[in-house]
Amino acid sequence: MPRTDGYDLWLSYEPIDTEYSKKYASLIKQVQVAESGDISDVIANELELALNKLLGTYYPIHKVKSFSDTPGTVIAATLDTLIDETGCSIPVDLMPKDDGYALFTAHSSIYITAISEKGVLYGTFAFLRLLQTGKPIENLRISSSPAVRYRMLDHWDNLDGSIERGYAGKSIWKWNDLPSRIDSRYKDYARACASVGINAAVLNNVNTQPYILHEDYLEKAAALASVLRRYGISVFLSVNFASPMILGGLGTADPCNPAVIQWWKEKIAEIYSYIPDFGGFLMKADSEGQPGPYAYGRNHADGANMLGMVLAPYGGIVIWRAFIYGFGENDRAKKPYAEFAPLDGSFMPNTCVQVKNGACDFQPCEPVHPLFGAMEKTNLFLELQITQEYLGQGNHLVYLAPMWKEVLDFDIAADGTNVGQRISRKKSIPLGEHTVDGMTGMAAVSNIGADKNWCGSLFHPVNWYAFGRLAWDYSLSSEEIAREWAVCTWGNDETLLNGIMYILMNSWKACVDYMTPLGLHHIMKYDHHYGPDPACDEGDREDWKPRYYHRADKEGLGFDRTAKGSNGVAQYRKPLEELFSNVETCPEKYLLWFHHVGWDKVLSSGRTLKDELAYRYNLGVEEADKLRAAWVAVREHVPLEQYEAVLEKLDIQCKDAREWRDVCVPYFLSFTEEC
Ligand code: GCW
């Protein structure tokens, strides 16, 4: 790792010494990039920077109109240009789709090609990743296309520079300086995103400040868009449903009111005059105090469709969040399904419903959201949370890919269709004169802030990296992704890599064990959600209080979501419903999510619930200690400053793991004493 501050992320391009690296120089003699627009400049700059650093030899990068046929040339060009200029065509079986790319060797040269320039950019980063990770580059035959069309970071950044659930300093968007001053960090952000295939960014918090749509802010957003565009990233905004009232002075925001529709038409025309390739809107409506269509007797589809209709002529889309809950229900987690599933088939083709991975909120371990097994006629986007609101925030080292993989690989329809397939299934739907092609997407709440190391620690960027890689190709394993990130970030010292891999691959399980084992959930401290407080009684909403979720009493522990309880389990398709309903077949990691279990119930380990709970919390502490020990063991292999920075975080994690155990075990077991 070259810069001790972590600023270079996984793109430091340190010279690496591997079995193959010696051969690279003999296979790469010169580099030619097709001369075209802004993105080709970015491609040329990246190749120049990376090859010179990685191989330690100066490669002039030629931007050319016609290519030479000298063996050992790396040629980066779109397919059209390639055929026109070299007559070289791509092997049919390597033909990429959408913004995918192909890397292949022909006539002793290496071709980086794609249908679009964006694809060539992704291919360039993929090619460089081969070198970074010491892979062979002779006889290349690689083709890779993105699983979903929108691979999006959602920034919960406020316009005053603060970030909701942000743990890495202030927002990187310097709204006060924009549009005239463009921070160099914007480009570095865009470059890191593009390197893992992220192609969309929602700039502002879903709990919105309506004036994001004021012309001053549109001008600022346009300035950001002009930087991000060169890296293939389109800009989206979170908008407030009541904007026509707050900004437009109308007496209503009813989506069926002609004046409201007219207001949005004019506003959207204005947005596109600033940002011609604007992506669209993200909407949090009728949720946690945000306004929405309910006030006018309308439903979520009415709201989404009105905006979809107005955005359609521009190619814009509406991402409508399903994260809603309300008073007076017997189970908060049931609300999104109850409200959205009946609306299946009524959402316009350029709208989608964005669903969190879990049924409640971004908990350390949750069963997958039941909506993924429903709404066959609706575009569904998956929403993940990179920022670790409930998983130790900026302090705990928790690699999230294993958790996300579990969701993506989950057989949600109980017919062999996993969530990854569900969200990546493409439909081409006619929409008036327009066709919406492949409205598929994955979004994740960003963990990026203005801290020099971007995400709050030297390890937290792994989750930004992993999100991009999985949104591109969810069939990658979490190990593969972890190793790539580790090599690209920390170099190829095997001892160090083994230590890092141990930490990454064991961290999520540790976190679940010391925080919320066996399906416990939402027992965090009030409001800020850091640390345990299962007894907390703060806040005026019952469904924010931990006891609403754990339901500890003298009989047992857990939320009964079976037919005897809230019947939340009925929102899953049949075989899953049966699996989860039966306390004997319910996976133990979800046990207390679906069942109120007696303290003396014997679990698969042979221990009673009471003993298993204590056992798991103790195990979590031991597992956290082992993460720390794995780091201490690589001490000689890391520069001191980085070693100490990571150790400081691991010390906090170990201390916090003990706090979780020492608060939760006595609290829960106190109920058994009442028997
Ligand atoms: O998990 C909750 C968070 C809120 C967040 C909300 C949401 C942006 O505690 O901070 O609001 O989810 O996803 O809308």
XYZ file of C-alpha atoms and ligand atoms in Angstrom:
689
model
C 0.000 0.000 0.000
C 1.718 3.169 -1.140
C -0.039 6.003 0.627
C -0.510 5.374 4.259
C -3.643 7.506 4.334
C -5.637 5.071 2.169
C -6.625 7.751 -0.345
C -5.661 5.645 -3.372
C -8.086 2.892 -2.382
C -7.660 -0.193 -4.582
C -6.142 1.848 -7.398
C -2.651 2.470 -6.071
C -1.140 0.343 -8.865
C 1.887 -0.598 -6.805
C 4.456 -2.562 -8.792
C 3.653 -6.151 -8.079
C 6.033 -8.983 -8.296
C 4.257 -12.171 -9.239
C 4.863 -15.179 -11.397
C 3.235 -13.354 -14.281
C 4.226 -9.777 -13.738
C 7.614 -10.382 -15.316
C 5.916 -11.549 -18.467
C 3.641 -8.539 -18.743
C 6.340 -6.248 -20.021
C 7.174 -8.701 -22.809
C 3.517 -8.888 -23.858
C 2.795 -5.157 -23.751
C 4.911 -3.119 -26.116
C 2.670 -0.184 -26.815
C -0.829 1.022 -26.104
C -3.294 2.590 -28.491
C -6.609 4.100 -27.513
C -9.197 5.053 -30.108
C -9.486 8.785 -30.279
C -12.997 9.903 -29.549
C -14.723 11.683 -26.707
C -14.145 12.433 -23.059
C -14.295 8.839 -21.930
C -11.440 7.878 -24.241
C -9.293 10.514 -22.504
C -10.117 8.872 -19.204
C -9.214 5.449 -20.620
C -5.904 6.696 -21.986
C -5.007 8.434 -18.716
C -5.842 5.372 -16.671
C -3.791 3.053 -18.861
C -0.866 5.423 -18.766
C -0.942 5.859 -15.010
C -1.495 2.207 -14.253
C 0.939 0.605 -16.672
C 3.717 2.973 -15.785
C 3.256 2.317 -12.083
C 2.557 -1.393 -12.266
C 5.273 -2.278 -14.740
C 7.722 0.469 -13.898
C 8.297 1.232 -17.589
C 7.149 4.316 -19.387
C 4.480 3.523 -21.960
C 3.468 6.422 -24.104
C -0.244 6.064 -24.701
C -1.170 6.865 -28.271
C -4.596 8.226 -28.986
C -5.042 7.203 -32.578
C -7.506 7.185 -35.413
C -5.991 4.080 -37.008
C -4.223 1.249 -35.243
C -0.881 -0.383 -35.955
C -0.578 -4.119 -36.244
C 2.676 -4.373 -34.335
C 2.558 -7.438 -32.072
C 2.313 -6.532 -28.411
C -0.075 -3.637 -28.901
C -2.850 -3.112 -26.401
C -5.775 -1.665 -28.316
C -8.724 -0.074 -26.524
C -11.609 0.779 -28.833
C -15.302 0.226 -29.342
C -16.294 -2.655 -31.592
C -17.335 -0.378 -34.443
C -14.007 1.381 -34.457
C -12.139 -1.887 -34.281
C -13.859 -3.346 -37.288
C -13.562 -0.146 -39.306
C -9.944 0.451 -38.473
C -8.328 -2.935 -38.043
C -10.746 -5.270 -39.731
C -10.339 -7.294 -36.541
C -13.596 -8.626 -35.293
C -14.495 -10.045 -31.941
C -14.931 -13.829 -31.620
C -18.696 -14.338 -31.669
C -18.816 -16.122 -28.354
C -17.165 -13.147 -26.646
C -19.756 -10.620 -27.770
C -20.644 -8.534 -24.699
C -24.067 -7.117 -23.890
C -25.075 -3.631 -22.786
C -22.060 -1.923 -21.244
C -20.136 -5.186 -21.006
C -16.674 -5.697 -22.459
C -14.452 -8.300 -24.053
C -10.717 -8.788 -23.602
C -9.065 -10.979 -26.197
C -5.767 -11.697 -27.846
C -5.480 -11.734 -31.627
C -2.431 -11.356 -33.868
C -0.296 -11.160 -30.711
C -2.089 -8.013 -29.604
C -4.530 -7.469 -26.766
C -7.930 -6.006 -27.532
C -10.085 -4.213 -24.979
C -13.393 -3.720 -26.648
C -17.098 -3.131 -26.070
C -20.204 -1.847 -27.768
C -20.046 1.456 -25.915
C -17.190 3.651 -24.752
C -18.337 3.055 -21.196
C -17.852 -0.637 -21.840
C -14.294 0.009 -23.030
C -13.705 1.904 -19.783
C -14.967 -1.067 -17.728
C -12.841 -3.376 -19.875
C -9.814 -1.207 -19.214
C -10.267 -1.499 -15.477
C -10.852 -5.245 -15.823
C -7.649 -5.593 -17.829
C -5.715 -3.609 -15.241
C -7.219 -5.754 -12.484
C -5.710 -8.805 -14.172
C -2.303 -7.193 -13.877
C -2.895 -5.964 -10.344
C -3.881 -9.425 -9.218
C -1.121 -11.207 -11.119
C -3.256 -13.127 -13.607
C -1.976 -14.435 -16.955
C -2.686 -12.199 -19.948
C -1.584 -14.474 -22.775
C -4.384 -15.719 -25.008
C -7.046 -13.647 -23.331
C -10.644 -14.696 -23.983
C -12.810 -12.873 -21.486
C -16.276 -11.498 -21.907
C -18.238 -9.908 -19.100
C -21.520 -7.989 -19.048
C -23.259 -6.325 -16.130
C -25.984 -8.236 -14.326
C -28.094 -5.133 -13.887
C -28.349 -1.882 -15.767
C -28.342 0.558 -12.843
C -25.495 -0.001 -10.358
C -26.076 2.827 -8.043
C -24.689 4.484 -4.938
C -27.271 6.257 -2.810
C -25.708 9.077 -0.851
C -27.629 10.036 2.251
C -25.803 13.368 2.106
C -27.545 16.493 3.274
C -27.106 19.856 1.658
C -25.509 21.280 4.822
C -22.624 18.828 4.415
C -23.745 16.359 7.075
C -24.485 12.736 6.191
C -27.327 10.698 7.655
C -25.727 7.484 8.946
C -22.362 8.682 7.655
C -19.263 7.710 9.644
C -16.423 9.045 7.513
C -16.646 12.767 8.034
C -18.644 15.318 6.102
C -20.100 14.936 2.651
C -17.675 14.891 -0.254
C -20.044 17.208 -2.134
C -19.049 20.762 -1.326
C -22.349 22.388 -2.156
C -21.211 25.841 -1.040
C -18.267 25.806 -3.426
C -20.212 24.446 -6.384
C -20.626 25.110 -9.240
C -17.559 27.318 -9.547
C -15.089 25.251 -7.536
C -14.691 21.618 -8.513
C -12.908 19.583 -5.881
C -10.382 17.149 -7.353
C -11.921 14.493 -5.160
C -14.999 14.276 -7.382
C -12.891 12.832 -10.144
C -11.196 10.382 -7.805
C -14.583 9.282 -6.491
C -15.873 8.755 -10.025
C -12.780 6.852 -11.025
C -13.053 4.473 -8.076
C -16.743 3.914 -8.824
C -16.132 3.272 -12.513
C -13.332 0.842 -11.723
C -15.909 -1.482 -10.163
C -18.697 -0.744 -12.622
C -20.836 1.670 -10.590
C -22.690 3.847 -13.107
C -25.192 5.899 -11.120
C -25.140 8.148 -8.073
C -28.004 9.646 -6.116
C -26.365 12.785 -4.749
C -28.614 13.597 -1.794
C -30.407 12.056 1.154
C -33.772 10.337 0.737
C -34.894 12.395 3.737
C -34.795 15.351 1.435
C -34.342 19.028 1.601
C -36.777 20.125 -1.125
C -34.535 22.972 -2.303
C -32.312 20.425 -4.050
C -34.653 21.236 -6.954
C -34.016 24.957 -6.726
C -32.179 26.282 -9.772
C -29.080 27.126 -7.696
C -28.773 23.496 -6.677
C -29.519 22.211 -10.148
C -26.595 24.245 -11.371
C -24.416 22.695 -8.671
C -25.656 19.193 -9.496
C -24.932 19.883 -13.168
C -21.337 20.741 -12.304
C -20.986 17.425 -10.501
C -22.668 15.608 -13.382
C -20.104 17.000 -15.793
C -17.298 15.366 -13.794
C -19.083 12.063 -13.192
C -20.272 11.719 -16.804
C -16.710 11.235 -18.027
C -16.568 8.092 -15.896
C -19.897 6.772 -17.142
C -21.821 7.816 -14.027
C -25.208 9.439 -14.310
C -26.649 11.660 -11.657
C -29.945 11.107 -9.830
C -31.615 13.209 -7.149
C -33.768 12.324 -4.174
C -36.840 14.499 -4.279
C -39.488 15.511 -1.816
C -43.005 14.502 -2.772
C -44.352 17.827 -1.557
C -41.973 19.899 -3.700
C -44.841 21.457 -5.719
C -46.124 22.903 -2.446
C -42.851 23.778 -0.769
C -41.065 25.149 -3.825
C -43.971 25.835 -6.137
C -46.357 27.391 -3.637
C -49.241 25.129 -4.719
C -51.894 24.132 -2.216
C -51.506 20.436 -2.938
C -49.049 17.770 -4.077
C -51.809 15.394 -5.234
C -50.274 13.394 -8.099
C -53.552 13.529 -10.017
C -53.933 17.292 -9.814
C -53.230 18.975 -13.205
C -51.411 21.908 -11.618
C -49.156 19.511 -9.736
C -48.400 17.568 -12.917
C -47.685 20.792 -14.745
C -45.323 21.885 -11.984
C -43.366 18.645 -12.265
C -43.319 18.939 -16.079
C -41.744 22.340 -15.881
C -39.328 21.322 -13.153
C -38.226 18.226 -15.025
C -37.740 20.206 -18.240
C -35.592 22.601 -16.227
C -33.540 19.753 -14.749
C -32.819 18.356 -18.214
C -31.798 21.799 -19.429
C -29.048 21.658 -16.804
C -28.266 17.934 -16.987
C -29.195 16.465 -20.384
C -28.421 12.892 -19.301
C -30.063 13.199 -15.877
C -30.936 9.728 -14.549
C -34.121 10.354 -12.612
C -35.603 10.532 -9.122
C -35.293 8.504 -5.953
C -38.344 8.871 -3.738
C -38.960 8.108 -0.081
C -42.662 8.752 0.359
C -45.019 8.217 3.272
C -42.151 6.935 5.344
C -40.645 8.292 8.548
C -42.314 11.675 8.176
C -41.690 12.183 4.468
C -44.751 13.357 2.553
C -46.381 11.072 0.015
C -49.499 10.192 -1.929
C -51.486 8.843 1.061
C -52.489 12.377 2.068
C -54.557 12.578 -1.118
C -56.063 9.120 -0.964
C -53.601 7.955 -3.633
C -51.274 4.990 -3.550
C -47.578 4.567 -4.266
C -48.157 3.574 -7.894
C -50.153 6.779 -8.470
C -47.244 8.789 -7.138
C -44.546 6.891 -9.030
C -46.458 6.806 -12.306
C -47.114 10.510 -12.408
C -43.394 11.211 -12.141
C -42.614 8.309 -14.481
C -44.911 9.768 -17.111
C -43.205 13.140 -16.964
C -39.671 11.685 -16.972
C -40.317 9.167 -19.768
C -39.755 11.454 -22.769
C -36.301 12.255 -21.408
C -35.357 8.631 -20.671
C -35.467 9.295 -16.921
C -36.636 6.774 -14.352
C -38.328 6.779 -10.957
C -36.967 4.688 -8.121
C -39.707 4.435 -5.522
C -38.675 3.023 -2.150
C -40.692 0.317 -0.433
C -39.298 1.198 3.012
C -42.523 2.123 4.751
C -44.065 1.268 8.067
C -46.730 2.767 10.243
C -48.587 2.844 13.506
C -51.159 0.392 14.655
C -49.921 -2.770 12.977
C -49.130 -6.009 14.670
C -45.833 -6.233 12.789
C -43.885 -3.366 11.293
C -42.064 -5.707 8.913
C -45.328 -6.621 7.171
C -46.134 -3.151 5.904
C -44.133 -2.932 2.642
C -45.542 -6.196 1.328
C -49.048 -5.336 2.468
C -48.990 -1.999 0.648
C -46.955 -2.822 -2.441
C -47.800 -6.408 -3.405
C -51.416 -5.544 -4.307
C -50.093 -2.840 -6.652
C -48.209 -5.347 -8.793
C -48.758 -4.641 -12.468
C -49.751 -1.033 -11.963
C -46.300 0.559 -11.999
C -45.135 2.165 -15.259
C -42.217 0.536 -17.078
C -39.788 3.350 -16.280
C -40.503 3.119 -12.573
C -39.282 0.560 -10.107
C -39.838 -0.336 -6.499
C -36.620 -0.363 -4.503
C -36.671 -2.950 -1.742
C -34.236 -3.280 1.158
C -32.525 -6.654 1.403
C -34.253 -7.515 4.655
C -37.843 -7.311 5.748
C -37.312 -4.740 8.485
C -34.198 -2.609 8.143
C -30.503 -3.066 7.512
C -29.945 -5.450 10.415
C -26.809 -7.600 10.897
C -28.810 -10.691 9.962
C -32.300 -10.662 8.502
C -34.363 -12.991 6.365
C -34.648 -11.737 2.829
C -37.473 -9.311 2.039
C -40.636 -11.191 1.031
C -41.382 -8.668 -1.735
C -38.663 -10.315 -3.835
C -40.941 -13.333 -4.051
C -43.852 -11.207 -5.219
C -44.507 -8.395 -7.725
C -43.623 -10.382 -10.848
C -44.944 -7.596 -13.065
C -42.980 -4.826 -11.404
C -39.352 -3.791 -11.789
C -37.692 -4.401 -8.422
C -34.364 -2.884 -7.435
C -32.424 -4.296 -4.486
C -31.284 -1.780 -1.855
C -28.272 -2.616 0.317
C -26.544 -0.521 2.945
C -22.783 -0.156 2.671
C -22.608 2.313 5.512
C -22.730 0.178 8.635
C -25.554 1.860 10.513
C -26.324 -1.236 12.557
C -23.017 -3.082 12.183
C -20.568 -1.062 14.207
C -20.570 1.999 11.948
C -17.093 3.398 11.215
C -15.473 1.261 13.908
C -16.155 -2.423 13.331
C -14.408 -4.213 10.506
C -17.235 -6.159 8.927
C -17.013 -7.423 5.360
C -20.543 -7.333 4.012
C -20.265 -9.361 0.792
C -21.066 -12.696 2.498
C -24.308 -11.179 3.811
C -25.210 -9.693 0.415
C -24.388 -12.952 -1.326
C -26.760 -14.768 0.965
C -29.535 -12.439 -0.200
C -28.612 -12.620 -3.883
C -28.351 -16.409 -3.789
C -31.556 -16.889 -1.823
C -34.142 -19.042 -3.602
C -36.941 -16.564 -3.077
C -39.585 -18.043 -5.340
C -38.816 -21.506 -3.993
C -38.495 -22.643 -7.614
C -34.780 -22.183 -8.112
C -35.069 -18.452 -8.869
C -32.744 -16.544 -6.610
C -32.979 -12.871 -5.752
C -30.092 -12.082 -8.117
C -32.004 -13.589 -11.029
C -35.194 -11.912 -9.909
C -33.718 -8.437 -9.993
C -31.662 -8.941 -13.141
C -34.434 -10.360 -15.296
C -34.754 -8.001 -18.225
C -37.971 -6.991 -19.865
C -38.404 -4.618 -22.766
C -41.628 -2.810 -22.142
C -43.164 -0.386 -24.613
C -44.086 2.910 -23.034
C -45.923 5.122 -25.485
C -43.405 6.025 -28.132
C -40.548 4.960 -25.909
C -39.243 1.591 -24.885
C -37.805 0.980 -21.494
C -35.152 -1.595 -21.908
C -33.939 -3.627 -19.005
C -34.994 -1.610 -15.958
C -32.867 -3.631 -13.575
C -30.855 -2.322 -10.694
C -29.016 -2.612 -7.443
C -28.419 0.322 -5.140
C -26.460 0.693 -1.947
C -26.289 3.408 0.661
C -22.781 4.797 0.431
C -20.203 4.818 3.224
C -18.150 7.558 1.598
C -17.249 10.797 3.310
C -14.624 13.513 3.277
C -12.187 11.576 5.494
C -8.875 11.165 3.733
C -9.360 7.380 3.659
C -12.876 7.870 2.215
C -14.831 5.424 4.394
C -13.613 5.876 7.963
C -10.969 3.160 8.106
C -8.522 1.416 5.835
C -10.814 -1.620 5.696
C -14.231 -0.054 5.170
C -13.666 0.606 1.425
C -13.834 -3.154 0.880
C -17.616 -2.890 1.055
C -17.787 -0.114 -1.552
C -15.590 -2.283 -3.747
C -17.633 -5.423 -3.104
C -20.921 -3.696 -3.852
C -19.715 -2.582 -7.280
C -18.304 -5.985 -8.130
C -21.485 -7.812 -7.073
C -23.798 -5.379 -8.850
C -21.820 -6.176 -11.986
C -21.614 -9.907 -11.382
C -23.396 -11.371 -8.397
C -22.066 -14.825 -9.203
C -18.615 -13.792 -7.949
C -17.829 -15.314 -4.585
C -17.216 -13.123 -1.583
C -13.765 -14.742 -1.239
C -12.804 -13.821 -4.808
C -13.884 -10.241 -4.271
C -12.143 -10.001 -0.906
C -8.908 -11.292 -2.345
C -9.024 -8.927 -5.312
C -9.594 -5.972 -3.025
C -6.892 -7.093 -0.634
C -4.250 -7.563 -3.339
C -5.130 -4.332 -5.136
C -5.126 -2.374 -1.867
C -2.448 -4.006 0.248
C -0.099 -5.679 -2.253
C 0.754 -9.332 -2.634
C 2.590 -10.294 0.543
C 1.058 -13.726 1.158
C 1.298 -13.571 4.942
C -0.430 -10.223 5.028
C -3.059 -11.390 2.555
C -3.821 -14.459 4.611
C -4.315 -12.312 7.696
C -6.566 -9.883 5.826
C -8.572 -12.717 4.287
C -9.092 -14.251 7.712
C -10.396 -10.950 9.054
C -12.662 -10.308 6.095
C -14.144 -13.778 5.808
C -14.851 -14.172 9.522
C -15.986 -10.695 10.392
C -19.690 -10.855 9.518
C -20.288 -14.034 11.497
C -18.447 -12.524 14.459
C -20.579 -9.391 14.277
C -23.843 -11.352 14.151
C -22.742 -13.508 17.088
C -21.764 -10.634 19.351
C -24.669 -8.365 18.333
C -27.797 -10.239 17.316
C -27.430 -14.033 17.265
C -30.255 -16.460 16.503
C -32.450 -13.945 14.675
C -32.542 -11.195 17.295
C -32.884 -7.777 15.689
C -33.155 -4.063 16.316
C -31.900 -4.122 19.891
C -29.504 -1.251 19.278
C -29.352 1.991 21.229
C -31.980 4.562 20.475
C -31.662 6.753 17.434
C -27.935 6.508 16.682
C -28.094 2.693 16.642
C -24.578 2.153 17.997
C -24.239 -0.368 20.797
C -26.742 -2.564 22.642
C -29.777 -1.418 24.595
C -32.377 -4.194 24.654
C -34.188 -2.534 27.581
C -34.413 0.885 25.942
C -37.720 2.678 26.343
C -36.838 5.934 24.597
C -38.720 7.354 21.654
C -42.405 7.769 21.088
C -42.894 4.930 18.655
C -43.372 1.404 19.931
C -41.873 -0.016 16.752
C -38.604 1.772 17.413
C -38.180 0.125 20.811
C -36.051 -3.006 21.134
C -38.669 -4.881 23.185
C -41.056 -4.587 20.219
C -38.600 -6.856 18.408
C -37.176 -9.216 21.039
C -40.377 -9.727 23.081
C -38.490 -11.261 26.005
C -40.741 -12.511 28.790
C -40.663 -15.256 31.357
C -41.762 -17.844 28.790
C -39.154 -17.157 26.203
C -37.666 -14.856 23.584
C -38.389 -13.766 20.009
C -41.051 -12.242 17.754
C -43.782 -14.715 16.859
C -44.390 -14.143 13.164
C -46.187 -17.451 12.661
C -49.947 -17.779 12.213
C -50.276 -17.716 16.009
C -48.521 -14.362 16.054
C -48.333 -11.600 13.437
C -48.423 -14.120 10.582
C -45.709 -12.151 8.803
C -44.452 -15.513 7.599
C -47.448 -15.758 5.244
C -45.811 -13.128 3.054
C -43.353 -15.786 1.851
C -44.250 -18.307 -0.825
C -45.520 -21.646 0.331
C -42.492 -23.862 0.878
C -40.659 -20.970 2.489
C -43.648 -20.082 4.606
C -43.747 -23.668 5.843
C -40.016 -23.787 6.400
C -39.973 -20.592 8.463
C -43.250 -21.351 10.300
C -42.070 -24.580 11.763
C -39.776 -24.020 14.714
C -38.039 -27.304 13.920
C -37.189 -26.376 10.307
C -36.700 -22.642 10.650
C -32.984 -21.882 10.097
C -31.559 -21.131 13.536
C -30.097 -17.844 12.393
C -33.700 -16.632 11.920
C -35.205 -18.482 14.860
C -36.054 -15.500 17.058
C -37.110 -13.498 14.025
C -39.984 -15.871 13.341
C -40.638 -17.535 16.696
C -41.162 -16.836 20.337
C -39.075 -19.685 21.692
C -39.212 -21.124 25.193
C -36.071 -20.650 27.278
C -35.668 -24.377 27.763
C -36.162 -25.353 24.134
C -33.244 -27.536 23.061
C -31.546 -26.279 19.901
C -29.449 -28.180 17.348
C -26.311 -27.818 19.466
C -27.998 -29.738 22.277
C -28.044 -26.563 24.374
C -31.209 -24.871 25.573
C -32.069 -21.456 24.145
C -30.970 -19.900 27.420
C -27.536 -21.519 27.220
C -27.192 -21.109 23.467
C -27.749 -17.373 23.750
C -24.964 -16.996 26.289
C -22.802 -19.330 24.237
C -23.288 -17.278 21.042
C -22.504 -13.957 22.703
C -19.335 -15.450 24.184
C -18.430 -16.932 20.844
C -18.868 -13.512 19.236
C -16.367 -12.037 21.693
C -13.894 -14.832 20.960
C -14.376 -14.351 17.224
C -13.758 -10.606 17.528
C -10.591 -11.343 19.510
C -9.451 -13.665 16.738
C -9.900 -10.930 14.131
C -7.647 -8.756 16.238
C -5.144 -11.561 16.720
C -5.000 -12.129 12.961
C -3.999 -8.506 12.549
C -1.420 -8.601 15.332
C 0.114 -11.633 13.617
C 0.850 -9.603 10.458
C 2.386 -6.710 12.317
C 5.770 -7.050 10.602
C 4.109 -6.967 7.205
C 2.354 -3.602 7.409
C 3.742 -0.086 7.751
C 3.424 0.959 11.378
C 1.029 3.830 10.789
C -1.468 1.604 9.002
C -0.972 -1.206 11.452
C -1.837 1.060 14.341
C -4.795 2.668 12.593
C -6.397 -0.729 11.974
C -5.499 -2.028 15.435
C -7.216 0.957 16.992
C -10.444 -0.007 15.224
C -10.101 -3.673 16.166
C -9.573 -2.694 19.799
C -12.860 -0.814 19.700
C -14.552 -3.779 18.044
C -13.313 -6.166 20.761
C -14.385 -3.780 23.501
C -17.800 -3.308 21.894
C -18.264 -7.061 21.440
C -17.816 -7.408 25.215
C -20.285 -4.614 25.824
C -22.871 -6.397 23.682
C -22.343 -9.632 25.573
C -22.257 -8.009 28.988
C -25.425 -6.037 28.368
C -27.494 -8.579 26.428
C -26.804 -11.824 28.260
C -27.714 -10.636 31.785
C -30.668 -8.662 30.445
C -32.207 -11.582 28.565
C -31.374 -14.149 31.188
C -32.990 -12.005 33.861
C -36.323 -13.036 32.339
C -35.559 -16.705 32.973
C -35.085 -15.953 36.656
C -38.700 -14.858 36.911
C -39.839 -18.404 36.069
O -32.658 2.530 8.814
C -33.378 3.698 8.731
C -32.420 4.759 9.129
C -32.816 6.132 8.662
C -33.052 6.073 7.157
C -34.150 5.048 6.895
C -34.425 4.872 5.407
C -32.630 7.778 5.546
O -32.284 4.732 10.536
O -31.774 7.017 8.965
O -33.380 7.330 6.623
O -33.762 3.799 7.383
O -33.908 3.911 4.851
O -35.137 5.665 4.840
